[in-house]
Coordinates of C-alpha atoms and ligand atoms in Angstrom, one line a residue:
M15 CA -4.0 27.4 -0.7
I16 CA -2.5 24.0 -0.5
A17 CA -3.4 23.7 3.1
D18 CA -7.1 23.8 2.2
K19 CA -6.8 20.7 0.0
S20 CA -8.1 17.8 2.0
K21 CA -5.9 15.4 0.0
F22 CA -2.9 16.9 1.8
V23 CA -4.1 16.2 5.3
P24 CA -1.8 13.6 6.7
R25 CA -3.7 10.3 6.9
V26 CA -3.1 7.0 8.5
C27 CA -4.1 4.5 5.8
Y28 CA -5.3 0.9 5.8
E29 CA -5.3 -1.6 3.0
I30 CA -8.3 -3.9 2.9
F31 CA -8.1 -7.1 1.0
V32 CA -11.9 -7.1 0.5
R33 CA -12.4 -10.8 0.2
S34 CA -10.8 -11.5 3.6
F35 CA -11.9 -8.6 5.7
C36 CA -15.5 -9.0 6.9
D37 CA -18.4 -11.1 5.7
S38 CA -21.9 -9.6 6.3
N39 CA -24.2 -12.3 4.7
G40 CA -22.7 -15.6 5.8
D41 CA -21.4 -16.8 2.4
G42 CA -17.8 -16.7 3.8
I43 CA -16.7 -14.0 1.4
G44 CA -15.8 -10.6 2.6
D45 CA -18.0 -7.8 1.2
I46 CA -18.8 -4.1 1.2
N47 CA -21.5 -4.3 3.8
G48 CA -18.9 -6.1 6.0
I49 CA -16.6 -3.1 5.6
I50 CA -19.4 -0.7 6.5
S51 CA -20.0 -2.7 9.7
K52 CA -16.3 -2.3 10.7
L53 CA -16.0 1.4 10.1
D54 CA -16.4 2.1 13.8
Y55 CA -13.6 -0.4 14.5
L56 CA -11.3 1.3 11.9
N57 CA -12.2 4.7 13.4
E58 CA -11.3 3.4 16.9
L59 CA -8.0 2.2 15.5
G60 CA -7.4 5.7 14.1
I61 CA -7.6 5.0 10.4
E62 CA -8.3 8.0 8.2
A63 CA -8.2 6.5 4.7
I64 CA -8.8 3.0 3.2
W65 CA -7.3 1.5 0.1
L66 CA -9.7 -1.2 -1.1
T67 CA -8.2 -3.9 -3.3
P68 CA -10.2 -4.2 -6.5
I69 CA -14.0 -4.3 -6.2
H70 CA -14.9 -4.6 -9.9
P71 CA -16.4 -7.8 -11.5
S72 CA -13.6 -10.3 -12.2
P73 CA -13.2 -14.0 -12.6
S74 CA -10.3 -14.3 -10.0
Y75 CA -10.4 -14.3 -6.2
H76 CA -8.1 -11.3 -6.0
K77 CA -10.0 -9.3 -8.8
Y78 CA -6.9 -7.7 -10.3
D79 CA -8.3 -8.7 -13.8
V80 CA -11.3 -6.5 -14.4
T81 CA -14.2 -7.4 -16.7
D82 CA -16.3 -4.2 -16.0
Y83 CA -14.9 -0.9 -14.8
Y84 CA -18.4 0.5 -14.0
A85 CA -19.8 -2.2 -11.7
I86 CA -19.2 -3.8 -8.4
E87 CA -18.3 -7.5 -8.1
P88 CA -21.6 -9.2 -7.2
E89 CA -19.8 -11.3 -4.5
Y90 CA -18.9 -8.1 -2.8
G91 CA -22.2 -6.3 -3.1
T92 CA -23.9 -3.6 -5.3
M93 CA -23.3 -0.1 -6.3
D94 CA -25.8 1.1 -3.7
D95 CA -23.8 -0.8 -1.1
F96 CA -20.7 1.0 -2.3
K97 CA -22.3 4.4 -2.2
R98 CA -23.4 3.7 1.4
L99 CA -19.9 2.7 2.2
L100 CA -18.6 6.0 0.8
D101 CA -21.2 8.0 2.8
A102 CA -20.6 6.1 6.0
A103 CA -16.8 6.4 5.6
H104 CA -17.0 10.1 5.0
A105 CA -19.2 10.5 8.1
H106 CA -16.3 9.0 10.0
G107 CA -13.8 11.3 8.3
I108 CA -12.3 8.3 6.4
H109 CA -11.4 8.6 2.8
I110 CA -11.8 5.8 0.3
Y111 CA -9.1 5.1 -2.4
L112 CA -10.1 2.7 -5.2
D113 CA -7.6 0.3 -6.6
L114 CA -7.6 1.2 -10.3
I115 CA -6.2 -1.5 -12.6
I116 CA -5.6 0.1 -15.9
N117 CA -2.5 -1.7 -17.1
H118 CA -4.5 -4.7 -18.2
T119 CA -8.0 -6.2 -18.2
S120 CA -9.3 -9.7 -17.9
T121 CA -9.4 -11.8 -21.1
L122 CA -13.1 -11.9 -20.3
H123 CA -13.5 -8.1 -20.6
P124 CA -15.8 -7.3 -23.6
W125 CA -13.0 -5.2 -25.1
F126 CA -10.7 -8.2 -25.3
S127 CA -13.5 -10.6 -26.4
E128 CA -14.0 -8.2 -29.3
A129 CA -10.3 -7.6 -29.9
R130 CA -9.4 -11.2 -30.2
K131 CA -12.0 -11.8 -32.9
S132 CA -9.9 -10.4 -35.8
N133 CA -7.2 -7.9 -36.5
S134 CA -9.8 -5.6 -38.1
N135 CA -12.0 -5.5 -35.0
E136 CA -12.5 -1.9 -33.8
F137 CA -11.2 -2.9 -30.3
R138 CA -8.1 -4.7 -31.7
N139 CA -5.7 -1.8 -30.9
F140 CA -6.9 -1.6 -27.3
Y141 CA -4.3 -4.3 -26.8
W142 CA -0.8 -5.2 -28.1
W143 CA -0.7 -7.6 -31.0
M144 CA 2.3 -8.9 -33.0
T145 CA 3.3 -11.8 -35.2
P146 CA 6.1 -14.0 -34.1
P147 CA 8.5 -12.5 -36.7
Q148 CA 7.7 -9.0 -35.5
I149 CA 8.3 -10.1 -31.9
E150 CA 11.6 -11.7 -32.9
A151 CA 12.7 -8.7 -34.9
L152 CA 12.3 -6.4 -31.9
G153 CA 14.0 -9.0 -29.6
I154 CA 11.1 -8.9 -27.2
S155 CA 10.0 -12.6 -27.1
T156 CA 11.3 -12.9 -23.5
R157 CA 11.7 -10.4 -20.7
E158 CA 13.8 -10.2 -17.6
T159 CA 11.8 -11.0 -14.5
S160 CA 11.1 -8.1 -12.1
D161 CA 10.1 -7.8 -8.5
D162 CA 6.5 -7.7 -9.5
S163 CA 6.4 -10.2 -12.4
Q164 CA 8.1 -13.5 -12.8
V165 CA 6.8 -13.9 -16.3
V166 CA 9.6 -14.6 -18.9
Y167 CA 7.4 -15.2 -22.0
P168 CA 4.9 -12.3 -22.1
W169 CA 3.4 -13.1 -25.6
H170 CA 0.4 -15.4 -25.6
E171 CA -1.4 -17.4 -28.4
N172 CA -4.9 -16.5 -29.5
L173 CA -6.1 -19.7 -31.0
E174 CA -6.0 -19.5 -34.9
D175 CA -4.7 -15.9 -34.8
P176 CA -1.4 -15.3 -36.6
E177 CA -0.7 -12.6 -34.0
K178 CA 0.0 -13.0 -30.3
Y179 CA -1.1 -10.7 -27.6
Y180 CA 1.1 -9.2 -24.8
G181 CA 0.3 -10.0 -21.2
L182 CA 3.0 -9.0 -18.7
F183 CA 1.6 -10.6 -15.6
F184 CA -0.4 -13.6 -16.9
K185 CA -2.0 -14.8 -20.1
G186 CA -5.4 -14.1 -18.5
M187 CA -4.4 -10.4 -18.2
P188 CA -3.8 -8.8 -21.6
D189 CA -2.0 -5.4 -21.3
L190 CA -3.9 -2.4 -22.6
N191 CA -2.3 -0.3 -25.3
Y192 CA -2.6 3.5 -24.6
H193 CA -1.5 4.4 -28.1
S194 CA -5.2 3.9 -28.9
E195 CA -7.0 7.2 -28.6
A196 CA -10.3 5.4 -28.3
L197 CA -8.9 3.6 -25.2
R198 CA -7.8 6.9 -23.7
D199 CA -11.3 8.2 -24.1
E200 CA -12.6 5.2 -22.3
L201 CA -10.1 5.7 -19.5
E202 CA -11.2 9.3 -19.1
K203 CA -14.8 8.2 -18.7
I204 CA -13.8 5.7 -16.0
I205 CA -11.8 8.3 -14.1
R206 CA -14.7 10.7 -14.3
F207 CA -17.3 8.1 -13.3
W208 CA -15.5 7.1 -10.0
L209 CA -14.2 10.5 -9.0
V210 CA -17.2 12.7 -9.9
E211 CA -20.4 10.5 -10.3
I212 CA -19.6 8.1 -7.5
G213 CA -17.3 10.3 -5.4
V214 CA -14.3 8.3 -4.3
D215 CA -11.4 10.3 -2.8
G216 CA -8.5 8.9 -4.8
F217 CA -6.9 6.0 -6.6
R218 CA -4.3 3.5 -5.8
L219 CA -2.7 2.9 -9.2
D220 CA -1.7 -0.7 -9.9
A221 CA 1.4 -1.6 -11.9
A222 CA 2.1 2.1 -12.6
R223 CA 5.6 1.4 -14.1
H224 CA 4.3 -1.1 -16.6
I225 CA 1.7 1.0 -18.5
Y226 CA 3.9 0.8 -21.5
P227 CA 5.9 -2.3 -22.1
D228 CA 9.6 -2.6 -21.5
W229 CA 10.6 -1.6 -25.0
E230 CA 8.6 1.7 -24.7
K231 CA 9.2 2.1 -21.0
H232 CA 9.9 5.9 -21.2
L233 CA 6.3 6.5 -22.2
S234 CA 4.9 5.2 -18.9
I235 CA 5.9 8.3 -17.0
E236 CA 4.4 10.6 -19.7
F237 CA 1.2 8.5 -19.4
W238 CA 0.8 9.6 -15.8
Q239 CA 1.0 13.2 -16.9
Y240 CA -1.9 12.6 -19.2
F241 CA -3.7 10.7 -16.3
S242 CA -3.0 13.4 -13.7
N243 CA -4.2 16.1 -16.1
I244 CA -7.6 14.4 -16.2
V245 CA -7.7 14.1 -12.4
Q246 CA -6.8 17.7 -12.0
E247 CA -9.5 18.7 -14.4
V248 CA -12.3 16.6 -12.9
K249 CA -11.4 16.5 -9.2
P250 CA -8.2 18.3 -8.1
D251 CA -8.6 17.1 -4.6
A252 CA -8.4 13.5 -5.5
F253 CA -5.3 11.7 -4.1
T254 CA -3.2 9.4 -6.3
V255 CA -0.8 6.8 -4.9
G256 CA 1.1 4.6 -7.4
E257 CA 2.5 1.1 -7.2
V258 CA 6.0 1.6 -8.7
W259 CA 7.6 -1.6 -7.5
A260 CA 11.2 -0.7 -8.2
E261 CA 14.3 0.9 -6.7
T262 CA 14.1 4.4 -5.4
E263 CA 15.9 5.9 -8.5
E264 CA 13.3 4.5 -10.8
V265 CA 10.4 5.4 -8.5
A266 CA 11.4 9.1 -8.1
P267 CA 10.3 10.4 -11.6
Y268 CA 6.8 9.2 -11.0
F269 CA 6.4 11.8 -8.3
R270 CA 6.2 14.4 -11.0
Y271 CA 2.6 13.3 -11.7
L272 CA 1.5 11.3 -8.7
D273 CA 1.0 12.5 -5.2
A274 CA 2.5 9.5 -3.6
T275 CA 4.2 6.2 -4.4
F276 CA 4.8 3.2 -2.2
H277 CA 8.3 2.9 -0.7
F278 CA 9.2 -0.7 -1.5
D279 CA 12.9 -0.2 -0.8
L280 CA 12.0 1.0 2.7
S281 CA 9.7 -1.9 3.3
F282 CA 12.4 -4.5 2.5
A283 CA 15.0 -2.6 4.5
L284 CA 12.8 -2.5 7.5
Q285 CA 12.2 -6.3 7.2
R286 CA 15.9 -7.0 6.9
M287 CA 16.6 -4.8 10.0
L288 CA 14.0 -6.7 12.0
I289 CA 15.5 -10.0 11.0
G290 CA 19.2 -9.0 11.3
E291 CA 18.6 -6.8 14.5
R292 CA 20.9 -4.2 13.0
D293 CA 20.3 -0.7 11.6
E294 CA 21.0 -0.4 7.8
E295 CA 21.6 3.4 7.9
I296 CA 18.0 3.7 7.3
V297 CA 17.9 7.4 8.2
E298 CA 20.6 8.3 5.6
K299 CA 18.8 6.1 3.0
L300 CA 15.5 7.9 3.6
Q301 CA 17.2 11.3 3.5
A302 CA 18.7 10.4 0.1
S303 CA 15.3 9.3 -1.2
Y304 CA 13.6 12.5 0.0
A305 CA 16.3 14.5 -1.8
L306 CA 15.6 12.6 -5.0
F307 CA 11.8 12.7 -4.7
E308 CA 11.9 16.4 -4.0
K309 CA 13.6 17.1 -7.3
Y310 CA 10.4 15.9 -9.1
N311 CA 7.8 17.1 -6.6
P312 CA 8.4 19.3 -3.6
L313 CA 5.0 18.2 -2.2
F314 CA 5.8 14.4 -2.6
V315 CA 4.1 12.1 -0.1
D316 CA 6.2 9.0 0.8
A317 CA 3.7 6.1 1.1
I318 CA 5.3 3.8 3.6
M319 CA 4.4 0.3 4.7
L320 CA 5.8 -2.8 6.4
T321 CA 4.2 -5.1 3.8
N322 CA 1.2 -5.2 1.5
H323 CA -0.9 -8.0 -0.1
D324 CA 2.0 -9.0 -2.4
Q325 CA 4.6 -9.6 0.4
D326 CA 5.0 -12.1 3.2
R327 CA 3.4 -10.7 6.3
I328 CA 5.5 -8.8 8.8
G329 CA 4.3 -11.2 11.5
S330 CA 5.9 -14.1 9.7
V331 CA 9.0 -12.1 8.7
T332 CA 9.7 -11.7 12.4
G333 CA 8.9 -15.3 13.2
N334 CA 5.7 -14.4 15.1
H335 CA 7.9 -12.5 17.6
K336 CA 5.4 -10.3 19.4
A337 CA 8.0 -7.7 20.6
K338 CA 9.4 -7.4 17.1
I339 CA 5.9 -7.1 15.6
K340 CA 5.3 -4.2 18.0
M341 CA 8.7 -2.6 17.2
A342 CA 7.9 -2.8 13.5
A343 CA 4.8 -0.8 14.2
S344 CA 6.7 1.7 16.4
I345 CA 9.2 2.3 13.6
L346 CA 6.6 2.6 10.8
L347 CA 4.4 4.9 12.7
T348 CA 7.1 7.3 13.8
L349 CA 8.7 7.8 10.3
P350 CA 7.7 10.6 8.0
G351 CA 5.2 10.0 5.2
Q352 CA 1.8 8.4 4.9
P353 CA 1.7 5.0 6.6
Y354 CA -0.3 2.1 5.1
I355 CA -1.3 -0.7 7.5
Y356 CA -2.1 -3.9 5.7
Y357 CA -5.3 -5.4 7.2
G358 CA -4.5 -7.7 10.1
E359 CA -1.1 -6.3 10.7
E360 CA -2.6 -4.6 13.7
I361 CA -3.4 -7.9 15.3
G362 CA -0.1 -9.5 14.2
M363 CA -1.5 -11.8 11.5
L364 CA 0.9 -14.2 9.8
G365 CA 1.3 -15.5 6.3
T366 CA 3.9 -16.4 3.7
K367 CA 3.5 -16.9 0.0
P368 CA 1.9 -18.3 -2.1
D369 CA -0.4 -15.3 -2.3
P370 CA -3.6 -16.6 -0.9
Y371 CA -1.9 -17.3 2.4
I372 CA -0.8 -13.7 2.9
R373 CA -4.4 -12.8 2.4
E374 CA -6.1 -14.9 5.0
P375 CA -9.4 -14.2 6.8
F376 CA -9.2 -11.4 9.4
L377 CA -9.6 -12.9 12.9
W378 CA -12.4 -10.9 14.5
T379 CA -13.4 -13.4 17.1
N380 CA -12.9 -17.1 18.0
N381 CA -15.2 -17.8 15.0
E382 CA -18.5 -17.3 16.7
P383 CA -21.4 -17.3 14.2
E384 CA -22.0 -13.9 12.7
S385 CA -18.7 -12.7 13.8
G386 CA -17.8 -11.4 10.4
N387 CA -14.9 -13.9 10.0
T388 CA -14.6 -14.8 6.3
S389 CA -14.0 -18.5 5.3
W390 CA -13.4 -18.5 1.6
I391 CA -10.0 -20.1 2.3
E392 CA -8.8 -22.3 5.1
A393 CA -6.2 -20.3 7.0
Q394 CA -2.8 -22.0 7.2
F395 CA -1.0 -19.3 9.1
S396 CA -3.4 -17.0 11.0
T397 CA -5.5 -19.3 13.1
T398 CA -6.8 -18.8 16.6
D399 CA -3.9 -21.1 17.7
T400 CA -1.3 -18.7 16.4
V401 CA -2.9 -15.2 16.6
A402 CA -5.2 -13.9 19.2
P403 CA -8.4 -12.6 17.5
L404 CA -9.2 -8.9 17.7
E405 CA -11.9 -9.4 20.4
I406 CA -9.3 -10.9 22.8
Q407 CA -6.7 -8.3 21.9
Q408 CA -9.0 -5.3 22.5
A409 CA -9.3 -6.4 26.1
D410 CA -5.6 -6.8 26.6
P411 CA -3.6 -3.6 27.2
E412 CA -0.4 -5.4 26.1
S413 CA -1.7 -6.6 22.8
V414 CA -0.4 -5.8 19.4
F415 CA -3.7 -4.1 18.6
N416 CA -3.5 -1.8 21.6
H417 CA 0.1 -1.0 20.7
Y418 CA -0.9 0.0 17.1
R419 CA -3.8 2.1 18.5
T420 CA -1.5 3.9 20.9
L421 CA 1.1 4.6 18.3
I422 CA -1.5 5.8 15.7
Q423 CA -3.0 8.2 18.3
L424 CA 0.5 9.5 19.1
R425 CA 1.3 10.0 15.4
K426 CA -1.9 12.2 15.2
S427 CA -1.4 14.1 18.4
E428 CA 2.3 14.9 18.1
P429 CA 2.9 17.6 15.4
A430 CA 6.5 16.4 14.9
L431 CA 5.1 13.0 13.8
A432 CA 2.1 14.3 11.8
Q433 CA 4.1 16.5 9.5
I434 CA 3.5 15.3 5.9
F435 CA 5.6 17.6 3.7
A436 CA 9.4 18.2 3.7
P437 CA 10.1 15.2 5.9
N438 CA 11.7 16.2 9.1
L439 CA 14.1 13.4 9.9
H440 CA 17.7 13.4 11.3
R441 CA 19.9 10.7 12.6
V442 CA 20.7 10.7 16.4
C443 CA 23.9 8.7 16.9
L444 CA 23.9 6.4 19.9
H445 CA 27.2 4.7 18.9
D446 CA 25.6 1.3 18.5
N447 CA 24.1 0.0 15.2
Q448 CA 21.6 -2.1 17.1
M449 CA 20.1 1.1 18.4
L450 CA 18.1 3.0 15.8
A451 CA 17.5 6.6 16.8
Y452 CA 16.2 9.7 15.0
L453 CA 15.1 13.2 15.6
R454 CA 11.8 14.5 14.3
P455 CA 12.3 18.3 14.7
H456 CA 9.4 20.6 15.2
I457 CA 9.2 24.2 16.1
D458 CA 7.1 23.6 19.3
K459 CA 8.1 20.1 20.3
S460 CA 10.8 18.0 18.7
L461 CA 11.0 14.3 19.4
I462 CA 13.7 11.8 19.6
I463 CA 12.6 8.2 18.8
M464 CA 14.8 5.2 19.5
H465 CA 14.4 1.5 19.1
N466 CA 16.5 -1.2 20.6
L467 CA 16.6 -3.7 17.7
S468 CA 18.5 -6.3 19.7
Q469 CA 17.9 -9.0 22.3
F470 CA 20.2 -7.2 24.7
S471 CA 19.5 -4.4 27.1
K472 CA 21.4 -1.4 25.7
P473 CA 22.8 1.8 27.3
I474 CA 21.4 5.1 26.0
L475 CA 24.5 7.1 25.1
M476 CA 22.7 10.4 24.4
P477 CA 24.7 13.0 22.5
A478 CA 25.6 16.0 24.8
D479 CA 23.5 18.5 22.8
K480 CA 20.4 16.3 23.3
A481 CA 20.8 15.9 27.0
D482 CA 17.6 17.9 27.7
F483 CA 15.5 15.2 26.0
V484 CA 14.4 13.6 29.2
H485 CA 10.6 13.7 29.1
I486 CA 9.1 10.4 28.1
V487 CA 6.3 10.7 25.5
F488 CA 6.2 6.9 25.0
S489 CA 8.0 3.9 26.2
N490 CA 7.2 0.2 26.3
D491 CA 10.2 -0.5 28.5
P492 CA 8.6 -1.2 32.0
Q493 CA 11.6 0.4 33.8
H494 CA 10.7 3.9 32.4
S495 CA 8.1 6.2 33.8
E496 CA 7.7 10.0 33.2
L497 CA 11.3 11.1 33.3
L498 CA 14.3 9.4 31.7
T499 CA 16.5 8.6 34.7
K500 CA 17.6 5.1 33.9
M501 CA 19.8 5.5 30.8
E502 CA 19.0 2.1 29.4
L503 CA 16.6 0.5 26.9
A504 CA 15.3 -3.0 27.3
P505 CA 15.4 -5.5 24.3
Y506 CA 13.1 -4.8 21.4
C507 CA 11.6 -1.7 23.2
S508 CA 11.0 1.7 21.8
L509 CA 11.3 5.1 23.5
I510 CA 10.1 8.5 22.5
L511 CA 11.5 11.6 24.2
A512 CA 10.8 15.3 24.2
S513 CA 12.8 18.2 25.8
I514 CA 9.6 19.7 27.3
P515 CA 7.1 18.1 29.6
N516 CA 4.0 16.5 28.3
R517 CA 0.9 18.7 28.4
Ligands
CA28 CA1 -20.3 -12.1 1.9
CA29 CA1 1.4 -2.5 -19.8

């Protein structure tokens, strides 16, 4: 029964920061028609689902502060454009996940414009309000910073109002208060609208661990039960992936009600490994997280990524080291779970914080007119001097782009890699912590994957019981061909082996 559910098809996903992806009308701002024009490209890359950063009307460039949940940001296009995007994506077999920001709204949302008028306004309790003495009494005037918010003082003044409002991320983003039944009714309408009337395939759920504030934190998980009940009722096939930016132990309970959550611990561990050129017992750490996730949901989907729009780009993390950028992809795309590629990662784009510089224009071409390159911001990191545009990389068999493409195809064609449930991952010990190696068992064709994390050529000290893994499925070490005869792996290279010949 589960096998029929399309949401459980393993999909290689792609995060699009809409403003920076592709401009269709020459105003320099990425838009929905731009994305439609690049669906063939995404299909060629092997992408099967897209997470769009927010597309609702919003005063900010990133649009994580919504003013209308039922409309499309005019800079990005119209609802008709969006419907055409959905149809075109579906025709390519690509699912669309909407970024749903329901922890907070913009201060310019009509609900807040009303709520801030007086404490008797009917929208007042859509948000959190308290007087300074109440805040003091609860001891909540300050908060400890978290990975996803550096805000220490979350209570903000509302002009003459004796009460302050709570905004965890920013004073322009007041937190919604789901103790309000009227707000819950509004949320239900929003979910229904996008899943049923418009027909998106799922949601990426922003700030999922912050729905209730720190002093009522335990209610956040229950909230997702309520949310998931609505989704189950209106569109059981819809996929949900939550942003629970916390350590694995705190993330795990969210799997009870969400299909997937992003694996931040893994993302940072992979980054440290690429910098330090040393394994961090990543296989054991992953096995421990799977055991934890499974307790809450045997059908959990581990949403894995190198980085997203809130982290320094992997290209910069590695110091624009092409071989490491490729190795990062080789690791991500051979681990269990549902991989998310952040737009531009596949061409090795660069960028470090502040945020706008990890969200720079995608480099389609050397900036020819009508190339689709956006220009809303002047790139500081990913310029044609530092990163070869896609057009150049497509023609170069050694490019980062072609490496991504190859690995994605491999992930889809090798059943051992495509498995999505009950992650199949075991350590293979090569007696060297600069050699990361793991087995992906499969009844027909198991694979051993190894990566030389170091700058040194390394011997392959294969365990005796794995001696029959001699058929090379993939290698970017030029000294390898079809059979593993030279028991050595060149610096920063990856090797995939099977015990039976390739078809
Ligand atoms: Ca545009
Ligand atoms: Ca909240």
